XYZ file of C-alpha atoms in Angstrom:
202
model
C 225.127 -14.160 5.789
C 221.369 -14.306 5.473
C 219.313 -11.201 4.714
C 218.119 -11.147 8.331
C 221.708 -11.285 9.601
C 222.702 -8.412 7.320
C 219.704 -6.269 8.233
C 220.071 -6.787 11.976
C 223.841 -6.246 11.909
C 223.418 -3.010 9.957
C 220.726 -1.654 12.255
C 222.766 -2.470 15.355
C 225.853 -0.918 13.751
C 223.945 2.328 13.283
C 222.870 2.182 16.924
C 226.521 1.867 17.925
C 227.427 4.820 15.708
C 224.938 7.061 17.484
C 226.047 5.653 20.836
C 229.633 6.550 20.000
C 228.738 10.133 19.112
C 226.621 10.511 22.236
C 229.453 9.143 24.390
C 231.835 11.664 22.854
C 229.357 14.525 23.241
C 228.749 13.689 26.896
C 232.479 13.484 27.594
C 233.120 16.832 25.921
C 230.384 18.569 27.919
C 231.419 16.876 31.160
C 235.010 18.053 30.746
C 233.884 21.599 29.966
C 231.639 21.757 33.026
C 234.399 20.299 35.201
C 236.798 22.970 33.956
C 239.075 20.440 32.262
C 238.447 21.720 28.731
C 237.435 24.920 26.999
C 234.193 25.009 25.052
C 234.598 23.984 21.414
C 231.243 25.129 20.088
C 232.057 24.018 16.562
C 232.661 20.459 17.783
C 229.485 20.433 19.876
C 227.473 21.759 16.949
C 228.795 19.194 14.479
C 227.986 16.350 16.892
C 224.382 17.573 17.022
C 224.412 18.030 13.260
C 225.417 14.380 12.820
C 222.574 13.267 15.096
C 220.121 15.308 13.047
C 221.586 14.342 9.686
C 221.908 10.559 10.030
C 219.977 8.968 12.925
C 217.058 11.416 12.789
C 216.705 11.890 9.022
C 217.786 8.441 7.835
C 217.946 5.688 10.482
C 214.712 6.270 12.426
C 212.545 6.883 9.327
C 213.798 3.645 7.749
C 213.009 1.684 10.894
C 209.467 3.095 10.746
C 209.003 2.522 7.027
C 210.676 -0.864 6.554
C 211.132 -2.776 9.817
C 208.170 -1.622 11.909
C 205.736 -1.413 9.000
C 206.527 -4.961 7.920
C 206.205 -6.255 11.468
C 202.742 -4.704 11.750
C 201.727 -6.524 8.560
C 202.865 -9.883 9.959
C 201.641 -9.693 13.561
C 199.656 -7.535 15.952
C 201.459 -8.858 19.026
C 204.164 -6.197 18.793
C 201.832 -3.255 18.196
C 202.176 -1.830 21.720
C 205.974 -1.784 21.728
C 206.083 -0.521 18.135
C 203.735 2.308 19.127
C 206.154 3.268 21.915
C 209.183 3.093 19.633
C 207.574 5.170 16.897
C 206.403 7.715 19.455
C 210.007 7.814 20.627
C 211.151 8.553 17.087
C 208.684 11.430 16.791
C 209.650 12.775 20.212
C 213.368 12.465 19.429
C 213.023 14.922 16.534
C 211.773 17.584 18.944
C 214.375 16.699 21.582
C 217.229 17.132 19.099
C 215.805 20.493 18.019
C 215.716 21.481 21.698
C 219.352 20.404 22.082
C 220.284 22.791 19.278
C 218.403 25.597 21.032
C 220.068 24.877 24.359
C 223.490 24.903 22.699
C 222.741 28.328 21.198
C 221.613 29.644 24.606
C 224.778 28.283 26.208
C 226.994 29.816 23.511
C 225.179 33.132 23.899
C 226.046 33.186 27.592
C 222.580 32.494 29.042
C 222.536 31.981 32.799
C 222.765 28.259 33.530
C 223.196 27.536 29.843
C 225.968 24.965 30.223
C 224.171 23.109 33.013
C 220.917 22.981 31.017
C 222.706 21.783 27.886
C 224.580 19.121 29.867
C 221.353 17.848 31.455
C 219.611 17.745 28.075
C 222.477 15.768 26.502
C 222.508 13.276 29.394
C 218.726 12.818 29.235
C 218.763 12.287 25.471
C 221.598 9.766 25.732
C 219.767 7.822 28.462
C 216.557 7.809 26.417
C 218.391 6.516 23.358
C 220.055 3.726 25.333
C 216.660 2.563 26.618
C 215.256 2.900 23.095
C 218.025 0.732 21.612
C 217.436 -1.984 24.218
C 213.752 -2.122 23.272
C 214.653 -2.292 19.593
C 217.089 -5.139 20.293
C 214.192 -7.092 21.809
C 212.044 -6.328 18.756
C 214.803 -7.468 16.391
C 215.119 -10.750 18.289
C 211.365 -11.356 17.980
C 211.347 -10.233 14.352
C 213.498 -13.235 13.412
C 210.502 -15.458 14.203
C 207.932 -13.264 12.457
C 209.334 -11.851 9.215
C 209.880 -13.812 6.012
C 213.101 -13.947 4.032
C 211.543 -11.616 1.456
C 210.765 -9.164 4.259
C 214.337 -9.284 5.469
C 215.716 -8.813 1.964
C 213.696 -5.612 1.594
C 214.836 -4.344 5.004
C 218.467 -5.272 4.326
C 218.341 -3.504 0.962
C 217.004 -0.335 2.592
C 219.569 -0.188 5.385
C 222.658 -1.245 3.441
C 221.930 1.645 1.072
C 222.626 4.055 3.955
C 225.869 6.032 3.845
C 226.861 7.056 7.349
C 228.613 10.445 6.878
C 230.833 9.873 9.913
C 231.616 6.132 10.015
C 230.762 5.184 6.437
C 233.097 4.644 3.538
C 232.472 8.171 2.211
C 233.129 10.211 5.315
C 232.088 13.822 4.769
C 234.642 16.544 5.365
C 232.582 18.426 7.943
C 232.773 15.396 10.259
C 236.555 14.898 10.087
C 237.355 16.750 13.310
C 234.580 14.953 15.177
C 235.905 11.602 13.987
C 239.412 12.534 15.120
C 238.081 13.552 18.543
C 236.201 10.264 18.820
C 239.379 8.298 18.124
C 241.147 10.210 20.907
C 238.361 9.694 23.435
C 237.698 6.036 22.617
C 239.120 3.500 25.108
C 242.494 2.153 23.948
C 241.180 -1.405 23.463
C 238.655 -0.123 20.897
C 240.993 2.058 18.861
C 242.357 -0.656 16.508
C 238.861 -1.218 15.087
C 237.878 2.444 14.941
C 238.171 3.791 11.425
C 235.970 5.380 8.798
C 234.002 2.670 7.046
C 234.293 0.257 9.976
C 231.358 -2.101 10.331
C 231.776 -2.104 14.105
C 232.026 1.382 15.599
C 232.544 1.329 19.367
C 230.034 1.516 22.237
């Protein structure tokens, strides 16, 4: 595989990892609100912790520092979309912090707490899906803009990541979340769902 293939595959893999966690989080909250499950606040909290710990603190900053920065050096034609994506990264940090607050309010028994948390989770998931689609377009255009040296630097940065949930060194605090994901994943996806997989579902 070329450096561009490796970099793009790794970035898209990390998008799928976040998509998987968001799918699981939405399903958990939906079942609670429908009365089909009791609230597992520990599970909800660890899902948000993963989002904060890996996508927010590792994935998004590396896109800004390596992929987007290099694209801006090579062309100005993508500046508008890169501005939107980087604004989305900055906004996402505040949205995730708000999700934590809404979970605390819900756990504390605030009136409408579950409904507000559910709406916030759905909105964040929808925003991330739209964000990923824009980044897919940028990655496709980046193939025609970046040099092999650029891609080698980006690939080096992203392959150094160690996803604490889907990576080869899964951290203990995420074990229960991973087990819940394997139970909620559609049957056709389960054979490829394992810690360290290069193709997490969704």
